[in-house]
GROMACS .gro file of N, CA, C and O in nm:
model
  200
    1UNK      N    1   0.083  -0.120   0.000
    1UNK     CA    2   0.000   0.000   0.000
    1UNK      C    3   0.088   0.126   0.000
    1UNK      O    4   0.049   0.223  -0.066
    2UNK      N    5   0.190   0.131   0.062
    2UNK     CA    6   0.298   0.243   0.062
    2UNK      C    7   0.345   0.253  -0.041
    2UNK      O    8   0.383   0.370  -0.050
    3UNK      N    9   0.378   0.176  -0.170
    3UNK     CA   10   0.433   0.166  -0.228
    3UNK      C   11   0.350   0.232  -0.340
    3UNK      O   12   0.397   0.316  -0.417
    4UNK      N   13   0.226   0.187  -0.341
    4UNK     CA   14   0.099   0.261  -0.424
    4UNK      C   15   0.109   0.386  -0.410
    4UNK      O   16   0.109   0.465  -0.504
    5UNK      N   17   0.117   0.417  -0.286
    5UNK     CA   18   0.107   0.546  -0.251
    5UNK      C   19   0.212   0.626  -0.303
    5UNK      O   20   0.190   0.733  -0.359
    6UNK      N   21   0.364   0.563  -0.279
    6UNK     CA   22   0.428   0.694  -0.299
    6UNK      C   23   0.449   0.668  -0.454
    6UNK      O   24   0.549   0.729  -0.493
    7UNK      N   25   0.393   0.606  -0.543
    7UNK     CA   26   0.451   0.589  -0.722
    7UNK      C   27   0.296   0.680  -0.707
    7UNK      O   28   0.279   0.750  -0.807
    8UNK      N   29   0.195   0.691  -0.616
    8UNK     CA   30   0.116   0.781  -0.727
    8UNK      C   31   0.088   0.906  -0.701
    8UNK      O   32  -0.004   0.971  -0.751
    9UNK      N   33   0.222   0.967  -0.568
    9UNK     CA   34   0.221   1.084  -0.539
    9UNK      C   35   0.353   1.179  -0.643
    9UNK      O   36   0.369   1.298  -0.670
   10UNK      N   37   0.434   1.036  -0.681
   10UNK     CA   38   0.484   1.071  -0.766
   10UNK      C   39   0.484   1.087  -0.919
   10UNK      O   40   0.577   1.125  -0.990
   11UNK      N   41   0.337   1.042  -0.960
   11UNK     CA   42   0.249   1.057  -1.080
   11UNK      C   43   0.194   1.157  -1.078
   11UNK      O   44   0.137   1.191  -1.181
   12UNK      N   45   0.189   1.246  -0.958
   12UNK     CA   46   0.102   1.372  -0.950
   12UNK      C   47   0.193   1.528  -0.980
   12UNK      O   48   0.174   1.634  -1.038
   13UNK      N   49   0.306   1.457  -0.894
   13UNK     CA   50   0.424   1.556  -0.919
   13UNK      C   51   0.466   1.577  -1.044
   13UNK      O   52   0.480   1.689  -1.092
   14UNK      N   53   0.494   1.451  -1.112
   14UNK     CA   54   0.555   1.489  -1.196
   14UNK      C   55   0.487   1.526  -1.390
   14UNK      O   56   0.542   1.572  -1.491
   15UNK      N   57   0.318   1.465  -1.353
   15UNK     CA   58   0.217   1.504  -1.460
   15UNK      C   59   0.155   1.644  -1.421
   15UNK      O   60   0.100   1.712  -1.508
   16UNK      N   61   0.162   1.684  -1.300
   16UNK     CA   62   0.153   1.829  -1.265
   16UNK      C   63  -0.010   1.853  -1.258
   16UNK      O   64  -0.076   1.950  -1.297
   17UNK      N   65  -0.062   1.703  -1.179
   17UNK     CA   66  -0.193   1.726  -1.165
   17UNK      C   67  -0.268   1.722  -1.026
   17UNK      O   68  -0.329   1.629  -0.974
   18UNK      N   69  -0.239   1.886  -0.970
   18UNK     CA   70  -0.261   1.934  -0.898
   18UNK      C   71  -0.428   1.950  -0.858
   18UNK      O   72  -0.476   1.990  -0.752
   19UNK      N   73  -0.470   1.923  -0.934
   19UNK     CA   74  -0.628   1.950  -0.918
   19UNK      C   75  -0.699   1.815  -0.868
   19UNK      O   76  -0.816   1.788  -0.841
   20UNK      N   77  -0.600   1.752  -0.868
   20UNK     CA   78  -0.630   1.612  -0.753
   20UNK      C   79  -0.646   1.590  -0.657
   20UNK      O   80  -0.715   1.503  -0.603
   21UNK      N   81  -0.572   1.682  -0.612
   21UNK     CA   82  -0.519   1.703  -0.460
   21UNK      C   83  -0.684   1.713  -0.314
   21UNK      O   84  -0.710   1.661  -0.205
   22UNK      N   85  -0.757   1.822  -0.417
   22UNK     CA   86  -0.868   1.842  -0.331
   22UNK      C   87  -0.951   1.767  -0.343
   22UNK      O   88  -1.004   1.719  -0.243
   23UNK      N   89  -0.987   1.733  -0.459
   23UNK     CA   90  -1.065   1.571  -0.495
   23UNK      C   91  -1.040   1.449  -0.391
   23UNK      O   92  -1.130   1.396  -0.327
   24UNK      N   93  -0.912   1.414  -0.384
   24UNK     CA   94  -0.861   1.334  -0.312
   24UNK      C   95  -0.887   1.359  -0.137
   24UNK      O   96  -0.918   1.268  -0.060
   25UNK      N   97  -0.862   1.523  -0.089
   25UNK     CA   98  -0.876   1.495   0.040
   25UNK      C   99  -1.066   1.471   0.092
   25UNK      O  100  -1.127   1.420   0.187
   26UNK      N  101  -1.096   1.535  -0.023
   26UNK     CA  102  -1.310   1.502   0.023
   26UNK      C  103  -1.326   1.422   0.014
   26UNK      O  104  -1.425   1.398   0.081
   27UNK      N  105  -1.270   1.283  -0.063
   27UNK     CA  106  -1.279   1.178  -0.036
   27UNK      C  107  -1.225   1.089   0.056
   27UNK      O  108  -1.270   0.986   0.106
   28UNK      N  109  -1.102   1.159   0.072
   28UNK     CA  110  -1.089   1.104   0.237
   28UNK      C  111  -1.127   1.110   0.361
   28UNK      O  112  -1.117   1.024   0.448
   29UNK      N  113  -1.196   1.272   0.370
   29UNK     CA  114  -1.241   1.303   0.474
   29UNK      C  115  -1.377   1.250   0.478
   29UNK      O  116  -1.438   1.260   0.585
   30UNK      N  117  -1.448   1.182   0.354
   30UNK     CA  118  -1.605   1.127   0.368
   30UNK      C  119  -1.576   0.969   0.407
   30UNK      O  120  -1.657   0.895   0.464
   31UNK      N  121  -1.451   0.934   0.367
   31UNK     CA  122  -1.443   0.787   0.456
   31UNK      C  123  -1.427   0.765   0.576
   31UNK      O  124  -1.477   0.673   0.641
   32UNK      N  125  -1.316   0.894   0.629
   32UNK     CA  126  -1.307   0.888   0.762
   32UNK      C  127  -1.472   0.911   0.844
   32UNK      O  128  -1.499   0.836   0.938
   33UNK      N  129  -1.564   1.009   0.803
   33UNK     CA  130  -1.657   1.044   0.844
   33UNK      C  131  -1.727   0.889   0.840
   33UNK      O  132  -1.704   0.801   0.923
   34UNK      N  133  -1.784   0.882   0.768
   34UNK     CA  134  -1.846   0.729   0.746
   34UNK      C  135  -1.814   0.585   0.828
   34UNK      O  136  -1.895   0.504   0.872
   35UNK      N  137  -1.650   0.582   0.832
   35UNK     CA  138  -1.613   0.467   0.929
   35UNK      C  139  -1.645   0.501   1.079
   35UNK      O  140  -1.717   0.427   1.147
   36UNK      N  141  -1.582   0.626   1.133
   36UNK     CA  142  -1.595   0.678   1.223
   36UNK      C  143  -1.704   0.691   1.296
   36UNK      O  144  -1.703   0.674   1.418
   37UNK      N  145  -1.872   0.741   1.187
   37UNK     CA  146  -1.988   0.721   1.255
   37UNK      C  147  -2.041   0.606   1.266
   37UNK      O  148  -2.114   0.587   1.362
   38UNK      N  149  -2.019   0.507   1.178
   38UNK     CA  150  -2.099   0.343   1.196
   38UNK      C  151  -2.153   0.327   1.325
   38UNK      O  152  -2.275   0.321   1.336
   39UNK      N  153  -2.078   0.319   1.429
   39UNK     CA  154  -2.126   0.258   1.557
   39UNK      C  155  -2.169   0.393   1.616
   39UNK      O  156  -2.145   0.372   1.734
   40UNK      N  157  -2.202   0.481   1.611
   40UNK     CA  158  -2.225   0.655   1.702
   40UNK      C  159  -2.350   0.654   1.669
   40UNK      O  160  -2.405   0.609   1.568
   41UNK      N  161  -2.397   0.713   1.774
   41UNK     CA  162  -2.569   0.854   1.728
   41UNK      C  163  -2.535   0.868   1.655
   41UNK      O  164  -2.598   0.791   1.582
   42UNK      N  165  -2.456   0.926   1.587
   42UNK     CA  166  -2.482   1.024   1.468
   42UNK      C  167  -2.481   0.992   1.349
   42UNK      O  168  -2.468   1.076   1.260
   43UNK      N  169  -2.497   0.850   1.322
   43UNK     CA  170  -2.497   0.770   1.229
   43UNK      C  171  -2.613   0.815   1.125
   43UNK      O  172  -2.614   0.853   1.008
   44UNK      N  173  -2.715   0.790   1.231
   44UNK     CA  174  -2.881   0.854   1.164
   44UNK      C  175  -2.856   0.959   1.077
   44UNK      O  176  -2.868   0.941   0.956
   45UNK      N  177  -2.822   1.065   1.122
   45UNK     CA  178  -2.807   1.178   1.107
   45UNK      C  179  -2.713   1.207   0.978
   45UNK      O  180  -2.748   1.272   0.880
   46UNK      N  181  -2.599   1.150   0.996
   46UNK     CA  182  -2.487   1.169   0.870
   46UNK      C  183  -2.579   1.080   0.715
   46UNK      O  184  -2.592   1.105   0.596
   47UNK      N  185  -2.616   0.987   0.793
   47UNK     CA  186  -2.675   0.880   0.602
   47UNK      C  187  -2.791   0.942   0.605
   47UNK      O  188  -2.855   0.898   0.510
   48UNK      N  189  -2.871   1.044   0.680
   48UNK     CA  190  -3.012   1.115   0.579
   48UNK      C  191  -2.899   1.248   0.508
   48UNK      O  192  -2.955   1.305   0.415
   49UNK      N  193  -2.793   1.289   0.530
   49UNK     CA  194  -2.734   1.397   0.441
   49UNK      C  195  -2.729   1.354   0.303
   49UNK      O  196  -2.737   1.432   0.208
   50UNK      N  197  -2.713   1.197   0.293
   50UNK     CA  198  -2.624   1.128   0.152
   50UNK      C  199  -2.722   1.102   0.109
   50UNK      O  200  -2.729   1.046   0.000
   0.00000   0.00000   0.00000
């Protein structure tokens, strides 16, 4: 997985596709959100947003 990671941070650098970058963190931050609520109250609440 590290290895994925750093050949495709270095696909970004060096194709100069910067407009990934924010794409990439909303999708991280909606997984973290999502794993994070499963077991919480606020579970309800987050899957009537989606």
């Amino acid at each position: 997985m590290i290895d994925f990671l750093k050949e495709f941070w270095e696909f970004l650098m060096e194709r100069k596709k910067y407009w990934l970058f924010p794409i990439l963190i909303v999708l991280a931050l909606f997984g973290v959100l999502i794993v994070l609520s499963q077991g919480s109250a606020i579970a309800p609440f987050i899957y009537t947003i989606f």
